[in-house]
Amino acid sequence: MIAHTSVAVKDYRTAKEFYSKLLAPLGYVVGMDVPEYKAAGFKQGDKQDFWIGETESASGVHVAFLAQSKAEVEAFHAAGVSAGGIDNGAPGYRKHYSAGYYAAFIKDVDGSNIEAVWFDPEAK
């Protein structure tokens, strides 16, 4: 079980604003803001499991967030594009991944590929 993960960003303030908008449809909010370290932790309920932190060079990574519905995946994608992210895969089924895999992908300003996925229990 992973307790938390973090993504390196080049501009902490810009990234914090971006991720605040991107993750809102999934129920995430900033739980901890540590400006002296240029870091922020995002939480969903009690679980603060996603962090961003400023570094001189950010490397593109892939993080997938579990959505609770198809509508959450679609709202995540719309929020990401609206916040300045780059569409890296519109909401849709990815049958080549597995049956019922419904996902959308957004590239952040540092090139990280951020995904929201919902596993459709009705799909076969």
PDB file of C-alpha atoms in Angstrom:
ATOM      1  CA  MET A   1       0.000   0.000   0.000  1.00  0.00           C
ATOM      2  CA  ILE A   2       1.366   3.401  -0.918  1.00  0.00           C
ATOM      3  CA  ALA A   3       1.011   6.029   1.808  1.00  0.00           C
ATOM      4  CA  HIS A   4       1.633   9.021  -0.447  1.00  0.00           C
ATOM      5  CA  THR A   5       3.345  10.131  -3.618  1.00  0.00           C
ATOM      6  CA  SER A   6       4.755  13.422  -4.836  1.00  0.00           C
ATOM      7  CA  VAL A   7       5.383  15.164  -8.126  1.00  0.00           C
ATOM      8  CA  ALA A   8       8.273  17.555  -8.687  1.00  0.00           C
ATOM      9  CA  VAL A   9       7.259  20.905 -10.152  1.00  0.00           C
ATOM     10  CA  LYS A  10       9.268  23.868 -11.402  1.00  0.00           C
ATOM     11  CA  ASP A  11       6.900  26.610 -10.182  1.00  0.00           C
ATOM     12  CA  TYR A  12       5.251  25.835  -6.850  1.00  0.00           C
ATOM     13  CA  ARG A  13       2.589  28.572  -6.920  1.00  0.00           C
ATOM     14  CA  THR A  14       1.486  27.828 -10.476  1.00  0.00           C
ATOM     15  CA  ALA A  15       1.434  24.084  -9.829  1.00  0.00           C
ATOM     16  CA  LYS A  16      -0.508  24.460  -6.570  1.00  0.00           C
ATOM     17  CA  GLU A  17      -3.183  26.483  -8.369  1.00  0.00           C
ATOM     18  CA  PHE A  18      -3.267  23.986 -11.264  1.00  0.00           C
ATOM     19  CA  TYR A  19      -3.543  20.892  -9.066  1.00  0.00           C
ATOM     20  CA  SER A  20      -6.149  22.558  -6.835  1.00  0.00           C
ATOM     21  CA  LYS A  21      -8.389  22.943  -9.892  1.00  0.00           C
ATOM     22  CA  LEU A  22      -7.475  19.616 -11.498  1.00  0.00           C
ATOM     23  CA  LEU A  23      -8.126  17.497  -8.412  1.00  0.00           C
ATOM     24  CA  ALA A  24     -11.238  19.302  -7.105  1.00  0.00           C
ATOM     25  CA  PRO A  25     -13.641  17.073  -9.099  1.00  0.00           C
ATOM     26  CA  LEU A  26     -12.122  14.071  -7.324  1.00  0.00           C
ATOM     27  CA  GLY A  27     -12.736  15.600  -3.898  1.00  0.00           C
ATOM     28  CA  TYR A  28      -9.144  16.693  -3.239  1.00  0.00           C
ATOM     29  CA  VAL A  29      -8.249  19.934  -1.439  1.00  0.00           C
ATOM     30  CA  VAL A  30      -4.980  21.402  -0.187  1.00  0.00           C
ATOM     31  CA  GLY A  31      -4.525  19.911   3.260  1.00  0.00           C
ATOM     32  CA  MET A  32      -1.066  21.202   4.035  1.00  0.00           C
ATOM     33  CA  ASP A  33       0.680  24.190   2.533  1.00  0.00           C
ATOM     34  CA  VAL A  34       4.350  24.564   3.426  1.00  0.00           C
ATOM     35  CA  PRO A  35       5.493  27.668   1.506  1.00  0.00           C
ATOM     36  CA  GLU A  36       8.923  27.782   3.174  1.00  0.00           C
ATOM     37  CA  TYR A  37       9.636  24.402   1.522  1.00  0.00           C
ATOM     38  CA  LYS A  38       7.598  25.235  -1.580  1.00  0.00           C
ATOM     39  CA  ALA A  39       5.474  22.136  -1.054  1.00  0.00           C
ATOM     40  CA  ALA A  40       1.780  21.331  -0.677  1.00  0.00           C
ATOM     41  CA  GLY A  41      -0.082  18.207   0.307  1.00  0.00           C
ATOM     42  CA  PHE A  42      -3.480  17.406  -1.147  1.00  0.00           C
ATOM     43  CA  LYS A  43      -6.023  15.303   0.669  1.00  0.00           C
ATOM     44  CA  GLN A  44      -9.288  13.563   0.043  1.00  0.00           C
ATOM     45  CA  GLY A  45     -11.118  13.252   3.339  1.00  0.00           C
ATOM     46  CA  ASP A  46      -8.487  12.380   5.965  1.00  0.00           C
ATOM     47  CA  LYS A  47      -5.998  10.923   3.482  1.00  0.00           C
ATOM     48  CA  GLN A  48      -3.284  13.368   2.483  1.00  0.00           C
ATOM     49  CA  ASP A  49      -1.709  11.189  -0.151  1.00  0.00           C
ATOM     50  CA  PHE A  50      -0.550  13.479  -2.947  1.00  0.00           C
ATOM     51  CA  TRP A  51       2.170  16.128  -2.715  1.00  0.00           C
ATOM     52  CA  ILE A  52       3.836  18.617  -5.010  1.00  0.00           C
ATOM     53  CA  GLY A  53       7.216  20.186  -4.358  1.00  0.00           C
ATOM     54  CA  GLU A  54       9.332  22.684  -6.242  1.00  0.00           C
ATOM     55  CA  THR A  55      12.679  21.547  -7.614  1.00  0.00           C
ATOM     56  CA  GLU A  56      15.061  23.038 -10.150  1.00  0.00           C
ATOM     57  CA  SER A  57      14.227  20.364 -12.670  1.00  0.00           C
ATOM     58  CA  ALA A  58      10.993  18.449 -12.785  1.00  0.00           C
ATOM     59  CA  SER A  59      10.837  15.115 -14.546  1.00  0.00           C
ATOM     60  CA  GLY A  60       7.634  13.903 -16.110  1.00  0.00           C
ATOM     61  CA  VAL A  61       5.967  11.149 -14.124  1.00  0.00           C
ATOM     62  CA  HIS A  62       2.639   9.348 -14.332  1.00  0.00           C
ATOM     63  CA  VAL A  63       0.135   9.354 -11.460  1.00  0.00           C
ATOM     64  CA  ALA A  64      -3.361   7.874 -11.674  1.00  0.00           C
ATOM     65  CA  PHE A  65      -6.133   8.946  -9.304  1.00  0.00           C
ATOM     66  CA  LEU A  66      -9.081   6.652  -8.665  1.00  0.00           C
ATOM     67  CA  ALA A  67     -12.385   8.300  -9.580  1.00  0.00           C
ATOM     68  CA  GLN A  68     -15.742   7.224  -8.173  1.00  0.00           C
ATOM     69  CA  SER A  69     -17.703   7.613 -11.420  1.00  0.00           C
ATOM     70  CA  LYS A  70     -17.570   8.286 -15.120  1.00  0.00           C
ATOM     71  CA  ALA A  71     -18.760  11.838 -14.405  1.00  0.00           C
ATOM     72  CA  GLU A  72     -15.778  12.435 -12.077  1.00  0.00           C
ATOM     73  CA  VAL A  73     -13.364  11.378 -14.826  1.00  0.00           C
ATOM     74  CA  GLU A  74     -15.048  13.769 -17.251  1.00  0.00           C
ATOM     75  CA  ALA A  75     -15.055  16.642 -14.719  1.00  0.00           C
ATOM     76  CA  PHE A  76     -11.366  15.969 -13.942  1.00  0.00           C
ATOM     77  CA  HIS A  77     -10.484  16.237 -17.632  1.00  0.00           C
ATOM     78  CA  ALA A  78     -12.529  19.419 -18.139  1.00  0.00           C
ATOM     79  CA  ALA A  79     -10.987  20.999 -15.026  1.00  0.00           C
ATOM     80  CA  GLY A  80      -7.492  20.099 -16.209  1.00  0.00           C
ATOM     81  CA  VAL A  81      -7.916  21.655 -19.638  1.00  0.00           C
ATOM     82  CA  SER A  82      -9.586  24.716 -18.094  1.00  0.00           C
ATOM     83  CA  ALA A  83      -6.694  25.112 -15.633  1.00  0.00           C
ATOM     84  CA  GLY A  84      -4.117  25.144 -18.439  1.00  0.00           C
ATOM     85  CA  GLY A  85      -3.254  21.452 -18.665  1.00  0.00           C
ATOM     86  CA  ILE A  86      -2.779  19.706 -22.000  1.00  0.00           C
ATOM     87  CA  ASP A  87      -5.225  17.033 -23.122  1.00  0.00           C
ATOM     88  CA  ASN A  88      -3.279  13.788 -23.232  1.00  0.00           C
ATOM     89  CA  GLY A  89      -6.268  11.492 -23.703  1.00  0.00           C
ATOM     90  CA  ALA A  90      -9.928  12.471 -23.629  1.00  0.00           C
ATOM     91  CA  PRO A  91     -12.335  10.623 -21.319  1.00  0.00           C
ATOM     92  CA  GLY A  92     -13.152   7.199 -22.677  1.00  0.00           C
ATOM     93  CA  TYR A  93     -12.876   3.460 -22.270  1.00  0.00           C
ATOM     94  CA  ARG A  94      -9.403   1.999 -22.661  1.00  0.00           C
ATOM     95  CA  LYS A  95     -10.366  -1.586 -23.499  1.00  0.00           C
ATOM     96  CA  HIS A  96      -6.742  -2.404 -24.332  1.00  0.00           C
ATOM     97  CA  TYR A  97      -5.961  -1.753 -20.618  1.00  0.00           C
ATOM     98  CA  SER A  98      -8.826  -3.836 -19.224  1.00  0.00           C
ATOM     99  CA  ALA A  99     -12.589  -4.190 -19.464  1.00  0.00           C
ATOM    100  CA  GLY A 100     -14.340  -1.234 -17.863  1.00  0.00           C
ATOM    101  CA  TYR A 101     -11.212   0.956 -17.671  1.00  0.00           C
ATOM    102  CA  TYR A 102     -12.598   4.480 -18.172  1.00  0.00           C
ATOM    103  CA  ALA A 103      -9.945   7.181 -17.966  1.00  0.00           C
ATOM    104  CA  ALA A 104      -8.743  10.622 -18.989  1.00  0.00           C
ATOM    105  CA  PHE A 105      -5.226  12.043 -19.087  1.00  0.00           C
ATOM    106  CA  ILE A 106      -3.882  15.571 -18.571  1.00  0.00           C
ATOM    107  CA  LYS A 107      -0.279  16.741 -18.923  1.00  0.00           C
ATOM    108  CA  ASP A 108       0.674  19.367 -16.363  1.00  0.00           C
ATOM    109  CA  VAL A 109       2.962  22.308 -17.180  1.00  0.00           C
ATOM    110  CA  ASP A 110       6.036  20.244 -16.251  1.00  0.00           C
ATOM    111  CA  GLY A 111       5.139  17.322 -18.509  1.00  0.00           C
ATOM    112  CA  SER A 112       3.780  14.919 -15.897  1.00  0.00           C
ATOM    113  CA  ASN A 113       0.943  12.722 -17.138  1.00  0.00           C
ATOM    114  CA  ILE A 114      -1.902  12.853 -14.605  1.00  0.00           C
ATOM    115  CA  GLU A 115      -4.795  10.432 -14.969  1.00  0.00           C
ATOM    116  CA  ALA A 116      -8.203   9.845 -13.443  1.00  0.00           C
ATOM    117  CA  VAL A 117      -9.585   6.320 -13.830  1.00  0.00           C
ATOM    118  CA  TRP A 118     -12.905   4.695 -12.985  1.00  0.00           C
ATOM    119  CA  PHE A 119     -13.476   0.954 -13.234  1.00  0.00           C
ATOM    120  CA  ASP A 120     -16.936   0.439 -14.683  1.00  0.00           C
ATOM    121  CA  PRO A 121     -18.488  -2.523 -12.828  1.00  0.00           C
ATOM    122  CA  GLU A 122     -20.960  -3.125 -15.695  1.00  0.00           C
ATOM    123  CA  ALA A 123     -18.333  -3.492 -18.454  1.00  0.00           C
ATOM    124  CA  LYS A 124     -17.112  -6.847 -19.629  1.00  0.00           C
TER     125      LYS A 124
END
